[in-house]
Short mmCIF file of C-alpha atoms and ligand atoms in Angstrom, two decimals:
data_model
loop_
_atom_site.label_atom_id
_atom_site.label_comp_id
_atom_site.label_asym_id
_atom_site.label_seq_id
_atom_site.Cartn_x
_atom_site.Cartn_y
_atom_site.Cartn_z
CA UNK A 1 84.73 94.59 96.95
CA UNK A 2 87.80 96.22 98.48
CA UNK A 3 90.42 97.73 96.21
CA UNK A 4 94.03 97.67 97.37
CA UNK A 5 96.90 99.55 95.70
CA UNK A 6 100.45 98.20 95.96
CA UNK A 7 103.39 100.38 94.91
CA UNK A 8 106.55 98.38 94.11
CA UNK A 9 105.96 94.79 93.03
CA UNK A 10 109.21 93.13 94.15
CA UNK A 11 110.01 90.47 96.76
CA UNK A 12 107.65 92.16 99.22
CA UNK A 13 105.01 93.81 97.03
CA UNK A 14 104.16 90.97 94.66
CA UNK A 15 103.44 88.32 97.35
CA UNK A 16 101.41 90.95 99.23
CA UNK A 17 99.40 91.81 96.10
CA UNK A 18 98.73 88.14 95.44
CA UNK A 19 97.66 87.57 99.08
CA UNK A 20 95.01 90.28 98.85
CA UNK A 21 93.80 89.03 95.44
CA UNK A 22 93.54 85.51 96.90
CA UNK A 23 91.10 86.91 99.48
CA UNK A 24 88.95 88.39 96.73
CA UNK A 25 90.24 91.98 96.80
CA UNK A 26 90.85 93.88 93.60
CA UNK A 27 94.54 94.87 93.48
CA UNK A 28 96.03 97.77 91.54
CA UNK A 29 99.79 97.34 91.27
CA UNK A 30 102.16 100.17 90.34
CA UNK A 31 105.67 99.21 89.29
CA UNK A 32 108.30 101.39 87.57
CA UNK A 33 109.94 98.39 85.89
CA UNK A 34 107.91 97.84 82.71
CA UNK A 35 109.34 94.31 82.31
CA UNK A 36 107.77 93.28 85.61
CA UNK A 37 104.46 94.84 84.60
CA UNK A 38 104.57 92.88 81.36
CA UNK A 39 105.44 89.64 83.16
CA UNK A 40 102.46 90.03 85.50
CA UNK A 41 100.19 90.71 82.53
CA UNK A 42 101.42 87.48 80.95
CA UNK A 43 101.03 85.50 84.21
CA UNK A 44 104.81 84.99 84.54
CA UNK A 45 106.09 85.33 88.08
CA UNK A 46 109.64 86.62 88.64
CA UNK A 47 109.55 85.99 92.41
CA UNK A 48 110.29 82.43 93.53
CA UNK A 49 107.81 82.61 96.43
CA UNK A 50 104.97 83.34 94.01
CA UNK A 51 104.47 80.35 91.68
CA UNK A 52 103.01 81.10 88.22
CA UNK A 53 99.83 79.22 89.22
CA UNK A 54 99.24 81.63 92.12
CA UNK A 55 99.69 84.60 89.85
CA UNK A 56 97.32 83.00 87.33
CA UNK A 57 94.81 82.36 90.14
CA UNK A 58 94.81 86.10 90.93
CA UNK A 59 93.69 86.57 87.31
CA UNK A 60 91.83 89.77 86.54
CA UNK A 61 91.83 90.77 90.22
CA UNK A 62 95.47 91.87 89.93
CA UNK A 63 96.15 94.62 87.40
CA UNK A 64 99.65 96.12 87.20
CA UNK A 65 100.90 99.15 85.33
CA UNK A 66 103.56 101.84 85.54
CA UNK A 67 100.88 104.49 86.17
CA UNK A 68 99.85 105.96 89.52
CA UNK A 69 96.52 107.42 88.32
CA UNK A 70 94.53 104.16 88.84
CA UNK A 71 95.43 104.31 92.56
CA UNK A 72 92.74 106.98 92.99
CA UNK A 73 90.27 104.07 92.96
CA UNK A 74 91.94 102.25 95.88
CA UNK A 75 90.63 102.10 99.47
CA UNK A 76 94.16 101.53 100.73
CA UNK A 77 97.63 101.93 99.19
CA UNK A 78 100.65 99.96 100.44
CA UNK A 79 104.13 101.24 99.60
CA UNK A 80 106.76 98.50 99.13
CA UNK A 81 109.56 100.28 97.27
CA UNK A 82 113.26 99.58 97.97
CA UNK A 83 115.16 101.41 100.72
CA UNK A 84 118.80 100.92 99.71
CA UNK A 85 121.99 102.71 100.75
CA UNK A 86 123.88 105.40 98.88
CA UNK A 87 127.52 104.90 97.88
CA UNK A 88 128.47 106.40 101.25
CA UNK A 89 126.32 103.83 103.07
CA UNK A 90 123.65 106.34 104.04
CA UNK A 91 119.87 105.82 103.66
CA UNK A 92 118.75 106.35 100.07
CA UNK A 93 115.12 107.39 100.24
CA UNK A 94 115.00 108.24 96.52
CA UNK A 95 112.47 105.54 95.53
CA UNK A 96 110.33 106.29 98.58
CA UNK A 97 110.30 110.05 97.93
CA UNK A 98 109.43 109.39 94.30
CA UNK A 99 106.57 107.07 95.28
CA UNK A 100 105.28 109.50 97.94
CA UNK A 101 105.35 112.43 95.52
CA UNK A 102 103.54 110.49 92.78
CA UNK A 103 100.98 109.13 95.22
CA UNK A 104 100.39 112.63 96.61
CA UNK A 105 99.28 113.70 93.13
CA UNK A 106 96.47 111.12 92.98
CA UNK A 107 95.57 110.74 96.66
CA UNK A 108 91.86 111.08 97.45
CA UNK A 109 90.08 111.72 100.74
CA UNK A 110 89.23 108.64 102.76
CA UNK A 111 92.20 106.54 101.66
CA UNK A 112 94.56 104.64 103.92
CA UNK A 113 98.28 104.75 103.09
CA UNK A 114 100.68 102.25 104.69
CA UNK A 115 104.44 102.26 104.29
CA UNK A 116 105.94 98.74 104.40
CA UNK A 117 109.52 99.47 103.33
CA UNK A 118 112.12 99.02 106.06
CA UNK A 119 113.43 102.38 107.24
CA UNK A 120 114.61 104.45 110.22
CA UNK A 121 112.19 105.71 112.89
CA UNK A 122 110.63 108.97 111.77
CA UNK A 123 110.45 108.29 108.03
CA UNK A 124 106.66 107.92 107.79
CA UNK A 125 105.95 111.11 109.74
CA UNK A 126 108.84 113.31 108.60
CA UNK A 127 109.37 112.23 104.99
CA UNK A 128 106.25 110.51 103.63
CA UNK A 129 103.55 112.56 105.35
CA UNK A 130 104.60 115.97 103.90
CA UNK A 131 104.71 114.51 100.37
CA UNK A 132 101.20 113.10 100.74
CA UNK A 133 99.93 116.36 102.23
CA UNK A 134 101.02 118.19 99.08
CA UNK A 135 97.69 116.83 97.85
CA UNK A 136 96.02 119.44 100.08
CA UNK A 137 94.63 116.65 102.26
CA UNK A 138 95.55 116.39 105.92
CA UNK A 139 96.94 113.14 107.41
CA UNK A 140 94.87 111.73 110.25
CA UNK A 141 91.90 113.85 109.25
CA UNK A 142 91.33 113.43 105.48
CA UNK A 143 93.33 110.25 105.01
CA UNK A 144 94.83 107.62 107.26
CA UNK A 145 98.55 106.91 107.49
CA UNK A 146 100.44 104.02 109.10
CA UNK A 147 103.67 102.05 109.03
CA UNK A 148 103.66 98.25 109.00
CA UNK A 149 106.93 96.38 108.54
CA UNK A 150 107.09 93.47 106.14
CA UNK A 151 108.37 90.26 107.73
CA UNK A 152 108.51 88.02 104.66
CA UNK A 153 111.37 85.51 104.75
CA UNK A 154 111.95 84.54 101.11
CA UNK A 155 112.01 80.81 100.52
CA UNK A 156 110.22 80.04 103.77
CA UNK A 157 107.03 77.98 103.72
CA UNK A 158 106.24 77.35 107.41
CA UNK A 159 105.70 81.04 108.19
CA UNK A 160 103.68 82.90 105.60
CA UNK A 161 101.75 86.17 105.44
CA UNK A 162 98.79 84.37 107.02
CA UNK A 163 100.45 83.05 110.18
CA UNK A 164 103.13 85.71 110.77
CA UNK A 165 101.80 88.44 113.10
CA UNK A 166 101.78 91.89 111.48
CA UNK A 167 102.90 94.91 113.52
CA UNK A 168 101.08 98.17 112.77
CA UNK A 169 101.75 101.71 114.01
CA UNK A 170 99.26 104.42 113.04
CA UNK A 171 99.67 108.18 113.01
CA UNK A 172 96.49 108.32 115.09
CA UNK A 173 94.42 105.64 116.81
CA UNK A 174 91.95 105.76 113.94
CA UNK A 175 94.81 105.23 111.47
CA UNK A 176 95.98 102.16 113.43
CA UNK A 177 92.43 100.78 113.61
CA UNK A 178 91.95 101.21 109.89
CA UNK A 179 95.28 99.49 109.12
CA UNK A 180 94.42 96.66 111.51
CA UNK A 181 91.14 96.07 109.64
CA UNK A 182 93.01 95.96 106.35
CA UNK A 183 95.67 93.46 107.39
CA UNK A 184 93.17 91.18 109.11
CA UNK A 185 92.05 90.24 105.57
CA UNK A 186 95.35 88.46 104.90
CA UNK A 187 96.83 87.90 108.34
CA UNK A 188 95.52 86.01 111.41
CA UNK A 189 97.10 88.31 113.98
CA UNK A 190 97.71 92.05 113.87
CA UNK A 191 99.82 93.65 116.63
CA UNK A 192 99.15 97.37 117.07
CA UNK A 193 101.88 99.60 118.52
CA UNK A 194 101.49 103.21 119.62
CA UNK A 195 103.12 105.05 116.70
CA UNK A 196 104.69 104.65 113.25
CA UNK A 197 108.09 105.23 114.89
CA UNK A 198 107.61 102.24 117.24
CA UNK A 199 106.66 100.07 114.25
CA UNK A 200 109.64 101.32 112.21
CA UNK A 201 112.04 100.57 115.07
CA UNK A 202 110.46 97.14 115.69
CA UNK A 203 111.57 96.02 112.23
CA UNK A 204 115.09 97.36 112.77
CA UNK A 205 115.33 95.63 116.15
CA UNK A 206 114.38 92.31 114.55
CA UNK A 207 117.05 92.63 111.88
CA UNK A 208 119.75 94.05 114.14
CA UNK A 209 119.08 91.18 116.56
CA UNK A 210 119.90 88.70 113.80
CA UNK A 211 122.90 90.66 112.60
CA UNK A 212 124.42 90.88 116.11
CA UNK A 213 123.85 87.20 116.89
CA UNK A 214 125.27 86.07 113.55
CA UNK A 215 128.30 88.28 114.19
CA UNK A 216 128.74 86.67 117.61
CA UNK A 217 128.96 83.12 116.22
CA UNK A 218 131.08 84.34 113.31
CA UNK A 219 133.59 85.85 115.71
CA UNK A 220 133.57 82.58 117.61
CA UNK A 221 134.18 80.70 114.34
CA UNK A 222 137.30 82.81 113.70
CA UNK A 223 138.51 82.10 117.24
CA UNK A 224 137.78 78.34 117.15
CA UNK A 225 139.70 78.18 113.87
CA UNK A 226 142.83 79.25 115.74
CA UNK A 227 142.02 77.10 118.77
CA UNK A 228 141.42 73.96 116.71
CA UNK A 229 137.87 73.53 118.03
CA UNK A 230 134.91 72.64 115.79
CA UNK A 231 132.51 75.61 116.03
CA UNK A 232 129.58 73.54 114.68
CA UNK A 233 129.99 71.01 117.43
CA UNK A 234 129.95 73.82 120.01
CA UNK A 235 126.85 75.47 118.51
CA UNK A 236 125.04 72.14 118.38
CA UNK A 237 125.91 71.37 121.97
CA UNK A 238 124.87 74.83 123.22
CA UNK A 239 121.56 74.45 121.37
CA UNK A 240 120.64 71.49 123.58
CA UNK A 241 120.02 74.00 126.41
CA UNK A 242 116.24 74.22 126.57
CA UNK A 243 116.15 77.89 127.64
CA UNK A 244 118.27 81.05 127.47
CA UNK A 245 120.05 80.15 124.24
CA UNK A 246 118.99 80.70 120.64
CA UNK A 247 120.83 78.92 117.87
CA UNK A 248 122.54 81.01 115.18
CA UNK A 249 124.85 79.50 112.57
CA UNK A 250 128.23 80.86 111.54
CA UNK A 251 128.72 81.37 107.83
CA UNK A 252 130.49 83.31 105.08
CA UNK A 253 128.81 86.63 105.96
CA UNK A 254 125.44 88.30 105.55
CA UNK A 255 123.56 88.95 102.32
CA UNK A 256 120.20 90.01 100.97
CA UNK A 257 118.45 93.33 100.98
CA UNK A 258 117.88 93.48 104.74
CA UNK A 259 120.62 92.42 107.15
CA UNK A 260 123.59 94.13 105.48
CA UNK A 261 121.55 97.32 104.86
CA UNK A 262 119.07 97.95 107.66
CA UNK A 263 121.53 98.44 110.55
CA UNK A 264 122.98 101.40 108.63
CA UNK A 265 119.54 103.04 108.65
CA UNK A 266 119.48 102.86 112.42
CA UNK A 267 123.10 103.93 112.85
CA UNK A 268 122.54 106.94 110.58
CA UNK A 269 119.48 108.08 112.52
CA UNK A 270 121.17 107.48 115.86
CA UNK A 271 123.99 109.90 114.96
CA UNK A 272 121.42 112.70 114.94
CA UNK A 273 120.88 111.93 118.63
CA UNK A 274 124.62 111.92 119.48
CA UNK A 275 124.41 108.20 120.09
CA UNK A 276 126.74 105.88 118.23
CA UNK A 277 125.15 102.42 117.89
CA UNK A 278 128.35 100.56 118.64
CA UNK A 279 126.84 97.09 118.93
CA UNK A 280 125.18 97.43 115.57
CA UNK A 281 128.26 98.73 113.81
CA UNK A 282 130.58 96.18 115.37
CA UNK A 283 128.30 93.39 114.16
CA UNK A 284 128.41 94.80 110.63
CA UNK A 285 132.20 95.01 110.78
CA UNK A 286 132.62 91.39 111.93
CA UNK A 287 130.18 90.05 109.36
CA UNK A 288 131.96 91.99 106.61
CA UNK A 289 135.24 90.31 107.59
CA UNK A 290 133.86 86.82 107.04
CA UNK A 291 134.46 86.55 103.27
CA UNK A 292 138.14 87.40 103.94
CA UNK A 293 138.34 84.76 106.66
CA UNK A 294 136.72 82.20 104.32
CA UNK A 295 139.18 82.98 101.54
CA UNK A 296 142.09 82.59 103.97
CA UNK A 297 140.65 79.23 104.98
CA UNK A 298 140.43 78.11 101.34
CA UNK A 299 143.96 79.35 100.74
CA UNK A 300 145.27 77.32 103.68
CA UNK A 301 143.40 74.19 102.60
CA UNK A 302 145.05 74.39 99.18
CA UNK A 303 148.42 75.17 100.75
CA UNK A 304 148.20 72.03 102.92
CA UNK A 305 148.04 70.05 99.66
CA UNK A 306 150.96 71.92 98.14
CA UNK A 307 148.73 74.06 95.93
CA UNK A 308 148.45 77.82 95.45
CA UNK A 309 145.25 79.71 94.77
CA UNK A 310 146.89 81.04 91.62
CA UNK A 311 145.96 78.66 88.83
CA UNK A 312 143.81 76.45 91.09
CA UNK A 313 140.42 75.44 89.68
CA UNK A 314 137.90 76.41 92.34
CA UNK A 315 134.25 75.36 92.12
CA UNK A 316 131.88 77.48 94.19
CA UNK A 317 128.66 75.69 95.15
CA UNK A 318 125.77 78.10 95.85
CA UNK A 319 126.13 81.82 95.12
CA UNK A 320 122.79 83.28 96.24
CA UNK A 321 122.70 84.83 99.70
CA UNK A 322 120.58 82.09 101.29
CA UNK A 323 119.40 78.53 100.61
CA UNK A 324 116.46 77.93 98.32
CA UNK A 325 116.36 81.36 96.65
CA UNK A 326 118.06 82.96 93.64
CA UNK A 327 118.60 86.40 95.17
CA UNK A 328 122.28 87.42 94.94
CA UNK A 329 121.96 90.91 96.43
CA UNK A 330 124.94 91.52 98.76
CA UNK A 331 125.68 87.79 98.68
CA UNK A 332 129.01 87.02 100.39
CA UNK A 333 129.68 84.53 97.56
CA UNK A 334 130.26 87.46 95.20
CA UNK A 335 132.96 88.96 97.42
CA UNK A 336 134.57 85.54 97.91
CA UNK A 337 134.67 84.95 94.14
CA UNK A 338 136.19 88.39 93.58
CA UNK A 339 138.87 87.82 96.22
CA UNK A 340 139.79 84.38 94.91
CA UNK A 341 139.89 85.70 91.33
CA UNK A 342 142.21 88.51 92.42
CA UNK A 343 144.53 85.84 93.82
CA UNK A 344 144.55 84.12 90.43
CA UNK A 345 142.03 81.32 91.13
CA UNK A 346 140.07 79.98 88.16
CA UNK A 347 136.49 80.15 89.35
CA UNK A 348 133.47 78.22 88.15
CA UNK A 349 130.18 77.85 90.00
CA UNK A 350 127.07 75.74 90.28
CA UNK A 351 123.80 77.16 91.59
CA UNK A 352 120.41 75.72 90.60
CA UNK A 353 118.78 79.09 91.38
CA UNK A 354 121.24 81.49 89.71
CA UNK A 355 121.81 81.00 85.98
CA UNK A 356 124.44 83.69 85.63
CA UNK A 357 126.50 86.27 87.46
CA UNK A 358 126.67 88.84 84.68
CA UNK A 359 128.88 91.31 86.57
CA UNK A 360 131.49 88.60 87.15
CA UNK A 361 131.15 87.14 83.64
CA UNK A 362 130.21 83.69 84.99
CA UNK A 363 127.36 81.25 84.28
CA UNK A 364 126.25 78.31 86.37
CA UNK A 365 127.69 75.02 85.11
CA UNK A 366 126.32 71.51 85.71
CA UNK A 367 127.42 70.09 89.05
CA UNK A 368 129.25 67.11 87.52
CA UNK A 369 131.29 69.40 85.26
CA UNK A 370 132.49 71.71 88.02
CA UNK A 371 133.31 68.77 90.30
CA UNK A 372 135.31 66.94 87.63
CA UNK A 373 137.58 69.92 87.13
CA UNK A 374 137.99 71.23 90.63
CA UNK A 375 141.11 71.33 92.78
CA UNK A 376 138.90 72.80 95.48
CA UNK A 377 135.14 72.81 96.00
CA UNK A 378 133.89 75.69 98.14
CA UNK A 379 130.39 75.27 99.58
CA UNK A 380 129.16 78.82 100.14
CA UNK A 381 125.35 78.45 100.11
CA UNK A 382 123.73 75.09 100.82
CA UNK A 383 120.65 74.78 98.60
CA UNK A 384 118.30 72.01 99.75
CA UNK A 385 118.25 70.21 96.38
CA UNK A 386 122.04 69.81 96.25
CA UNK A 387 123.47 66.61 97.77
CA UNK A 388 126.47 67.97 99.65
CA UNK A 389 127.56 64.61 101.02
CA UNK A 390 127.72 63.28 97.46
CA UNK A 391 129.94 66.27 96.63
CA UNK A 392 132.17 65.46 99.61
CA UNK A 393 132.47 61.85 98.41
CA UNK A 394 133.54 62.86 94.91
CA UNK A 395 135.63 65.98 95.37
CA UNK A 396 139.34 65.96 96.09
CA UNK A 397 139.14 68.83 98.54
CA UNK A 398 136.10 70.62 100.02
CA UNK A 399 135.89 73.75 102.15
CA UNK A 400 132.45 73.69 103.72
CA UNK A 401 131.40 77.16 104.94
CA UNK A 402 127.95 75.97 106.07
CA UNK A 403 128.72 72.90 108.18
CA UNK A 404 126.45 70.93 105.87
CA UNK A 405 128.63 67.89 105.08
CA UNK A 406 128.64 64.98 107.48
CA UNK A 407 131.70 64.34 109.63
CA UNK A 408 132.31 61.06 107.80
CA UNK A 409 134.29 63.00 105.19
CA UNK A 410 136.82 64.57 107.50
CA UNK A 411 139.82 63.50 105.42
CA UNK A 412 139.03 65.77 102.46
CA UNK A 413 136.63 68.29 104.02
CA UNK A 414 137.64 71.41 105.92
CA UNK A 415 134.79 73.11 107.77
CA UNK A 416 134.46 76.80 108.66
N1 NAD B 1 113.14 91.08 100.38
C1 NAD B 1 112.90 90.85 101.65
O1 NAD B 1 113.10 89.76 102.13
C2 NAD B 1 112.34 91.94 102.56
C3 NAD B 1 111.82 91.54 103.79
C4 NAD B 1 111.30 92.51 104.64
C5 NAD B 1 111.33 93.84 104.26
N2 NAD B 1 111.86 94.21 103.07
C6 NAD B 1 111.83 95.63 102.72
O2 NAD B 1 110.79 95.86 101.79
C7 NAD B 1 111.18 96.89 100.88
C8 NAD B 1 111.12 96.36 99.46
O3 NAD B 1 112.06 95.31 99.33
P1 NAD B 1 112.02 94.27 98.16
O4 NAD B 1 112.96 93.18 98.53
O5 NAD B 1 110.62 93.92 97.80
O6 NAD B 1 112.67 95.14 96.98
P2 NAD B 1 112.57 94.85 95.42
O7 NAD B 1 113.65 95.63 94.78
O8 NAD B 1 112.45 93.38 95.17
O9 NAD B 1 111.15 95.48 95.01
C9 NAD B 1 110.88 96.83 95.00
C10 NAD B 1 110.15 97.17 93.70
O10 NAD B 1 109.79 98.55 93.72
C11 NAD B 1 109.95 99.05 92.41
N3 NAD B 1 110.03 100.52 92.51
C12 NAD B 1 111.10 101.29 92.81
N4 NAD B 1 110.76 102.59 92.84
C13 NAD B 1 109.43 102.65 92.54
C14 NAD B 1 108.52 103.71 92.42
N5 NAD B 1 108.88 104.96 92.65
N6 NAD B 1 107.25 103.41 92.07
C15 NAD B 1 106.87 102.13 91.85
N7 NAD B 1 107.69 101.07 91.96
C16 NAD B 1 108.97 101.33 92.32
C17 NAD B 1 111.19 98.38 91.91
O11 NAD B 1 111.25 98.38 90.49
C18 NAD B 1 111.03 96.97 92.47
O12 NAD B 1 110.35 96.10 91.59
C19 NAD B 1 112.57 97.33 101.31
O13 NAD B 1 112.45 98.42 102.16
C20 NAD B 1 113.08 96.13 102.06
O14 NAD B 1 114.05 96.50 103.02
C21 NAD B 1 112.35 93.28 102.20
#
């Protein structure tokens, strides 16, 4: 039986651990958060994509603890720790360095180590490798080392670990071969590239591509607002072209761990090569403006009815960063709520996935309650189980930032 170690059991690590256990591998999980370790021990999942039943099905095959020592028994160790930004918006490799150092202390000859965390090109070779070699073992000779970006899209069911191709870049050809063999257990297609750097940059390209295209339609949404053209109608019409166009939706801005963060990893690395990544940074700038544009839109909608934001009861529908999940990291809804509160709005919210926003001192209220009170309903994130047309029928005034309500409600609905 193969034994797989997974360091960091969050949105990426836990589904990965469960995937390997499902295929009959023994999985040793290492997680610094003792509450998560306890939850796994009790069969309680804290990740929406991993139902309790799946965790229960993994049973004894998945053992989690806060200790690195058990990893010495693993054939392969996958690192899935966070790669956030510092206060100055620079790469914060703290968790990765910590994980690499701890792993270096227990590394044994013959193991394969794969980094899955999103990061700038060069991290695996320049930062992780030296920490692992503090073990006295040599990468490529005594142990194998590779980078393989995670492509999980939380909340998505049509593309899973199994049918999403996995890119792998090894330090040597043997490293890549070994990593390919590992991922073929859980994934139908593995795509080898020539180096860890190529694999690291592949992930950044994928995310920057989304960020730039979202920024493009967002800029268009700000322009169409002034021109009096419906941006959703234009996007829908353009999407009828069978080639050469890919549909991206405008919205209140970007959220989550990836899109608002990853481009900064690339921009930071690019500066070392005297190359400003202007496209990437411009996209970030435009997307960051969107919450302000959305607040101005809400302000105008109230103004048209003779109301001010100050004292208005505003119900925000959906506060997570994307539909169907409860993740609020970098969610534009948070910025929008802050801005409206600063203007004196009285904010309540409804989100079936987010029970409370502790930092803002708010808890989710039943949909009926928030609708009854509201001078303005602001649809920020369109969760699939919420009936937005029913909201548009009941509410006095709706600002729809997702183009989710039907055009039948044009008298009381203002769209982004
Ligand atoms: N969430 C996504 O949709 C997604 C998709 C693709 C790639 N990624 C990338 O994957 C990486 C992980 O992201 P995530 O969303 O799973 O983050 P996460 O915060 O949900 O999970 C990371 C886990 O690692 C743990 N951890 C931190 N330091 C540790 C250490 N030294 N040892 C052991 N455990 C440690 C944390 O407690 C946390 O539970 C990031 O680089 C992210 O950019 C995320």
